[in-house]
Coordinates of C-alpha atoms in Angstrom, one line a residue:
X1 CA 44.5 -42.2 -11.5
X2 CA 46.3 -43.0 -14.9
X3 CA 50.0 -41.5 -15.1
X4 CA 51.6 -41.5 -18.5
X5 CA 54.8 -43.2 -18.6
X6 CA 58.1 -40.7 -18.4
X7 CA 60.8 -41.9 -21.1
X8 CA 63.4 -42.6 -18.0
X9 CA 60.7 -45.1 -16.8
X10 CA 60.0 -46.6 -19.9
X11 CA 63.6 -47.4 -20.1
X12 CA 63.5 -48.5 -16.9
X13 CA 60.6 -51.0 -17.7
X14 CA 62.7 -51.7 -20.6
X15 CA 65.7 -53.0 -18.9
X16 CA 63.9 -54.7 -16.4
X17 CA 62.2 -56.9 -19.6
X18 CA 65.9 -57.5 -21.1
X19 CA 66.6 -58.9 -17.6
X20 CA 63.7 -61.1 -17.3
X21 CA 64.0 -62.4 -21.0
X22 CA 67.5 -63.4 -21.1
X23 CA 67.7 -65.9 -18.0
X24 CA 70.3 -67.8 -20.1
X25 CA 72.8 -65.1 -20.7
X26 CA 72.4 -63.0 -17.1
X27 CA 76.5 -63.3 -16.9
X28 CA 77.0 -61.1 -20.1
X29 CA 77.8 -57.6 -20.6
X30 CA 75.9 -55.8 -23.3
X31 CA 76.4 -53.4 -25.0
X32 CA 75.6 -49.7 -26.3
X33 CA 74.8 -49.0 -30.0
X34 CA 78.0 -48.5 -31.9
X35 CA 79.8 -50.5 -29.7
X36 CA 80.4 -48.6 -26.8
X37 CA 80.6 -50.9 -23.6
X38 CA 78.0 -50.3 -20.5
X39 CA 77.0 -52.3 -17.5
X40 CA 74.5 -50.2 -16.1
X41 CA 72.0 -50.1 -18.9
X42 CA 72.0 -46.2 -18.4
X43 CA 73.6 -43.7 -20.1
X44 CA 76.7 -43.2 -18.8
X45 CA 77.2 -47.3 -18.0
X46 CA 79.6 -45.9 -14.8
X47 CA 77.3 -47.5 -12.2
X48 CA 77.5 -51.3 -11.7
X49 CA 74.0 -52.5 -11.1
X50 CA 74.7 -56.5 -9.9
X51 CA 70.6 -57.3 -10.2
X52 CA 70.7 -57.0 -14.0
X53 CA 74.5 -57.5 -15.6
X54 CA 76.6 -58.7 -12.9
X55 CA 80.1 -58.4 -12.4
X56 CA 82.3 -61.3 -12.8
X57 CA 84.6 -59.9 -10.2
X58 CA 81.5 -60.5 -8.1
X59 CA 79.8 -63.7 -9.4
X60 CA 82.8 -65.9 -10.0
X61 CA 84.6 -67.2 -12.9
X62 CA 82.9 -67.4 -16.4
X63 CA 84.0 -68.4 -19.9
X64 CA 81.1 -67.3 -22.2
X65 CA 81.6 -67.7 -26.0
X66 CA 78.4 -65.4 -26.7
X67 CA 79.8 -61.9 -24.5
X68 CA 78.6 -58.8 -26.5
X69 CA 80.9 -56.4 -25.6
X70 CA 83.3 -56.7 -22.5
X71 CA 83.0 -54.3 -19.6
X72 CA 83.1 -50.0 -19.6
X73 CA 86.0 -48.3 -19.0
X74 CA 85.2 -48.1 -15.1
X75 CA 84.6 -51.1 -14.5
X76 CA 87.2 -53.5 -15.9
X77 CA 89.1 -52.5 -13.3
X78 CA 87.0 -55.5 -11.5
X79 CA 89.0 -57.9 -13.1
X80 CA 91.8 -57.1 -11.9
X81 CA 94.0 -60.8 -11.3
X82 CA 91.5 -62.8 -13.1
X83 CA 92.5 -64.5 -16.6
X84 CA 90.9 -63.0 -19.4
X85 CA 90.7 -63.6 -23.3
X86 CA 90.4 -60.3 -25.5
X87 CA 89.3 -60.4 -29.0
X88 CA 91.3 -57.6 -30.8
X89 CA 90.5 -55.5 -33.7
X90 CA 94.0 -54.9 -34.6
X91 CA 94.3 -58.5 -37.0
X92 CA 94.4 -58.9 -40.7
X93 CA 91.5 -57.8 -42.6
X94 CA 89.0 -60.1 -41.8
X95 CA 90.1 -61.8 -39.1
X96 CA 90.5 -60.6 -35.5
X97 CA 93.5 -62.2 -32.7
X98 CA 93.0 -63.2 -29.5
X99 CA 95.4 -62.5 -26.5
X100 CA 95.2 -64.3 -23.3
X101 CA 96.6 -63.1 -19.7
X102 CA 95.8 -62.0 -16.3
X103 CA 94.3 -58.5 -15.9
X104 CA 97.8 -57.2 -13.8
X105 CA 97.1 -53.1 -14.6
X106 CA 94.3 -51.4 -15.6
X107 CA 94.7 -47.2 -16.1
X108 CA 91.4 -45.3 -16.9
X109 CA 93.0 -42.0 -17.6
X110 CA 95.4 -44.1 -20.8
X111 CA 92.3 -46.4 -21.2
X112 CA 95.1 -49.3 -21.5
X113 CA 95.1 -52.7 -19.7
X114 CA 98.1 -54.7 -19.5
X115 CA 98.4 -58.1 -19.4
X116 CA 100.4 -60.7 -17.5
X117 CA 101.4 -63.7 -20.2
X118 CA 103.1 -66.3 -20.0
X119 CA 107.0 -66.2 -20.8
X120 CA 109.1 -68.2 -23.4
X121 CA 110.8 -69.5 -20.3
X122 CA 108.6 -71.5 -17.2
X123 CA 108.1 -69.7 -14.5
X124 CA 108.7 -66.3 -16.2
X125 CA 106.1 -64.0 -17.4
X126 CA 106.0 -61.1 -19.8
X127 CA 103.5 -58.1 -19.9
X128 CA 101.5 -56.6 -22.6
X129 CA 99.7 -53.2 -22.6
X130 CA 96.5 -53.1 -24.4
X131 CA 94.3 -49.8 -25.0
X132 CA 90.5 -50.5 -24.3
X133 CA 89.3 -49.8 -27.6
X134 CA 90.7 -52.3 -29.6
X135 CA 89.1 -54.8 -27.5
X136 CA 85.8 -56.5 -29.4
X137 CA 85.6 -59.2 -27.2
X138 CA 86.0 -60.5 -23.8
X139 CA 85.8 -64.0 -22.3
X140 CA 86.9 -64.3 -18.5
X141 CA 88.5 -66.9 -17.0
X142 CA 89.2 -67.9 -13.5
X143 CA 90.8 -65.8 -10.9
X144 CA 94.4 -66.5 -10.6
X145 CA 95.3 -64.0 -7.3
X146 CA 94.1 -65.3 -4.3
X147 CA 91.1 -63.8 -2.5
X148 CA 91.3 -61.4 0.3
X149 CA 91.4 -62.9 3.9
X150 CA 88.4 -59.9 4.9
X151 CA 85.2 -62.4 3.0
X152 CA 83.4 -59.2 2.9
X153 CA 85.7 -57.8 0.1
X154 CA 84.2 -58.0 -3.0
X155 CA 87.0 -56.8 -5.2
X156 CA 90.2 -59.4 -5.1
X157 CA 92.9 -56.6 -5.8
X158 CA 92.8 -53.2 -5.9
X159 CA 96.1 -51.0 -6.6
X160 CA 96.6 -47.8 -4.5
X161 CA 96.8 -44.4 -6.9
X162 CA 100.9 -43.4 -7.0
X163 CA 100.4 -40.1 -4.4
X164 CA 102.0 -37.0 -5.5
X165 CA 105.7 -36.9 -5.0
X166 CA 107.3 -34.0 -2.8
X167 CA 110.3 -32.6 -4.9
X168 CA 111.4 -30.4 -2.0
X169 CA 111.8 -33.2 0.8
X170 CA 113.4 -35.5 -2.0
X171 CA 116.1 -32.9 -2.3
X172 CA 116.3 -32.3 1.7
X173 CA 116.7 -35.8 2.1
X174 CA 119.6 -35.8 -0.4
X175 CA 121.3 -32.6 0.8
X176 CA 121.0 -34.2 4.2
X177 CA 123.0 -37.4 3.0
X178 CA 125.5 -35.9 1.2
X179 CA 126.4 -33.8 4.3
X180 CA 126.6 -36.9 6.3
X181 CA 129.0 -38.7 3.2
X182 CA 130.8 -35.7 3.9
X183 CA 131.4 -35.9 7.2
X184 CA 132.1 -39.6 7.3
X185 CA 135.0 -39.3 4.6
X186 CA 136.6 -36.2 6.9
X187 CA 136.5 -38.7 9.7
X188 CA 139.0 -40.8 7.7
X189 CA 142.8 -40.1 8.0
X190 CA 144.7 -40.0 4.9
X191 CA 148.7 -41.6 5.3
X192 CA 148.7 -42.5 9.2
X193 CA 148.2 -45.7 10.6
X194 CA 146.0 -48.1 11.9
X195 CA 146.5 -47.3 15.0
X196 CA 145.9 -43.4 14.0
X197 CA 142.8 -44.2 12.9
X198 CA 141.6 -46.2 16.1
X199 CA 142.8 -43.5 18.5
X200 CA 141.3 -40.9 16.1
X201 CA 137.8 -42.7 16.6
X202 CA 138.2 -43.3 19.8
X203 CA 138.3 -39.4 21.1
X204 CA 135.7 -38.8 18.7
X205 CA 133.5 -40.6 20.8
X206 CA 133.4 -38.4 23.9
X207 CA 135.1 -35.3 22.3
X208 CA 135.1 -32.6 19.2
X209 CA 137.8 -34.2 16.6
X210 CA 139.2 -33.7 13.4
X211 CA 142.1 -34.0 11.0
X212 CA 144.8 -31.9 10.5
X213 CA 147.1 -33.6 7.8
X214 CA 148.6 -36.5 10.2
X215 CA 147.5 -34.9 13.5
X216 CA 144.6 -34.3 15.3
X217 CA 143.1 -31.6 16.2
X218 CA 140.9 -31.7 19.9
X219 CA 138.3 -29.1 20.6
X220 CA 139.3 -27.0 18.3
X221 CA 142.7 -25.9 20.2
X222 CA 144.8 -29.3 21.5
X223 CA 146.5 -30.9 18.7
X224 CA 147.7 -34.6 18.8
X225 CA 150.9 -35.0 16.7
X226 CA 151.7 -38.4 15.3
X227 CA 152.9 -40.7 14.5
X228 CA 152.8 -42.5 18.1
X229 CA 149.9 -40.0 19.5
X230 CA 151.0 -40.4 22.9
X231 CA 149.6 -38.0 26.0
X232 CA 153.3 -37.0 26.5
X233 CA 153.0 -35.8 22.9
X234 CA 149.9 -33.1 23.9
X235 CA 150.2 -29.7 23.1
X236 CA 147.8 -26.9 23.3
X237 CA 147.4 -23.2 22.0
X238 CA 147.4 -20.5 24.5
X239 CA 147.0 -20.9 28.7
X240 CA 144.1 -23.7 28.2
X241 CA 145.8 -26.3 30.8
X242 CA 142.0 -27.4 31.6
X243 CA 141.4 -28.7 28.0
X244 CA 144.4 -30.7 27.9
X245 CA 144.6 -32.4 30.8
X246 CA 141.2 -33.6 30.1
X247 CA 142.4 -34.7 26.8
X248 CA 145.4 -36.1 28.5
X249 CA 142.8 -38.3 30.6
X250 CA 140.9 -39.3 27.9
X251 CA 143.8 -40.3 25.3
X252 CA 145.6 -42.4 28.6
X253 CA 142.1 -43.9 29.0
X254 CA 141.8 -45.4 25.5
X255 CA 145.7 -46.2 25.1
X256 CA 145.3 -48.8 28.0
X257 CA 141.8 -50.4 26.7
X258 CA 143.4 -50.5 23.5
X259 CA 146.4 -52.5 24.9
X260 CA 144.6 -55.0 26.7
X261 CA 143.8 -56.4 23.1
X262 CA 146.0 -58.2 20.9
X263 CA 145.0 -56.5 18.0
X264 CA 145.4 -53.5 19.9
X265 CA 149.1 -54.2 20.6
X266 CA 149.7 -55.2 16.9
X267 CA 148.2 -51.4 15.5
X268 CA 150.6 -50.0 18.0
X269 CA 153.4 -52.1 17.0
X270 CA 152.8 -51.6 13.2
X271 CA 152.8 -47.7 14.1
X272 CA 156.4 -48.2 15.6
X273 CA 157.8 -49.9 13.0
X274 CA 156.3 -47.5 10.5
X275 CA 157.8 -44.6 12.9
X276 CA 161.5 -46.0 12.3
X277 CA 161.4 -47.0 8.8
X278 CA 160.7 -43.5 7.9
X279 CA 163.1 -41.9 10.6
X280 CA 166.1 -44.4 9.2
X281 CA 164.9 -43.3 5.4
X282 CA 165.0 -39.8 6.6
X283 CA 168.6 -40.1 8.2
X284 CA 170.1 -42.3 5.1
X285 CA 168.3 -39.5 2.8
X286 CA 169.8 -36.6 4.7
X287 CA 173.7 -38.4 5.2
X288 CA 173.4 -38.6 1.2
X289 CA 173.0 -35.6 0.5
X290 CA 175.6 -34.1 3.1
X291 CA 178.1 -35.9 2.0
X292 CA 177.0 -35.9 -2.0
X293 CA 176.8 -39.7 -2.4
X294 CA 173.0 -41.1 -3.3
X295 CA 171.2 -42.7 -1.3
X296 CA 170.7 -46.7 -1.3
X297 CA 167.7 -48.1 -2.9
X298 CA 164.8 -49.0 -0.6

């Protein structure tokens, strides 16, 4: 029985002729009529087929003079780390400009390309962004990014799609840091001492704290005058004797660690110091002005 041929088989016979006629030039791309790139011979050109125009992403390098075309807008993205040559549309009239790089971006939704070139200075390199249609002409060159340790992958390098970005847990994250900015900096006496400072931090590690101008304030109802924040020095609101004798125990607890170090005795001693100079300034200040002289220059 005779069967007339369909026009998608005649094409079909058609491109399987092209492929058996051009055994010299099976690494080329061809192709459509008014220059419109395809690798599949269909259509469309968005489906590689290896057994007529194959890739050079898949065959190895190539650096054919005699390429009509270079590859469809789907698949360049192949090429990705290989060195490439593009023939440009975009020279003076009548003669076209070549540009040579490594394939280092490829975006199908811009149809651009950017190139990696070489920079004025060794070692440093400089990128160009080409759009796909001013391309006339491809040659490819060898791949310059190493192959993937899996042999079975076929395409050298392929860049993950930027994945949407969540605005709202951006801005929790941020709220969440500038709260704990916030409470770091309240941690942090302003005017006391060294030695302040260390006792401060060390309550806060088993109990509630927080700053009240010089003093601190414990659970919410012991304050801790300074300057020498001593357990003698304890005072509480109301009946709450439980509260401050634990304080009591915890603030005689970290004066005698704090002691056993040198640098512990040296903050305490600074504290001292700094504790007279400002009573004597306080009893020269108030002398002067009882008796109407001023006071000496510190």
């Amino acid at each position: 029985m005779s069967r007339t041929a369909s026009p998608s088989h005649a094409r079909r016979q058609s491109s399987n002729n092209y492929g058996n006629n051009n055994q010299s030039n099976n690494h080329s791309f061809r192709s459509r009529p008014g220059g419109v790139p395809s690798s599949s011979g269909s259509g469309g050109g968005g489906r590689l087929n290896s057994a007529r125009v194959p890739s050079p992403a898949m065959m190895g390098p190539q650096t054919s003079s005699n390429q009509a075309g270079f590859p469809s807008i789907r698949n360049i993205g192949l090429l990705l780390g290989w060195s490439v040559k593009f023939k440009l549309n975009e020279g003076a009239a009548g003669g076209d400009r070549w540009v040579e790089g490594m394939i280092w971006c490829y975006d199908s939704i811009a149809g651009a390309v950017i190139l990696q070139c070489p920079g004025t200075i060794k070692g440093r390199h400089t990128y160009r962004m080409i759009k796909v249609n001013q391309i006339k002409d491809l040659q490819v060159g060898s791949l310059l990014e190493p192959h993937p340790p899996n042999p079975s992958g076929m395409i050298p390098k392929i860049l993950e799609p930027v994945r949407p970005i969540n605005v709202t847990a951006i801005a929790m994250r941020e709220n969440a840091a500038v709260l704990a900015d916030d409470a770091r900096r309240a941690r942090i006496g302003h005017g006391v001492s060294r030695w302040a400072q260390e006792i401060f931090d060390a309550l806060g590690k088993t109990l509630p704290v927080r700053w009240h101008q010089t003093s601190i304030i414990i659970l919410d109802d012991v304050l801790l005058p300074g300057p020498f924040y001593r357990s003698e020095d304890v005072k509480v609101s109301g009946d709450n004797q439980n509260r401050m004798s634990r304080v009591k125990q915890v603030l005689e607890g970290e004066w005698s660690r704090l002691l056993r170090t040198e640098e512990g005795k040296q903050m305490e001693l600074e504290a001292r110091n700094a504790a007279s100079a400002t009573t004597t300034a306080t009893s020269t200040s108030s002398s002067s002005t009882a008796t109407g002289t001023p006071a000496p220059a510190s």
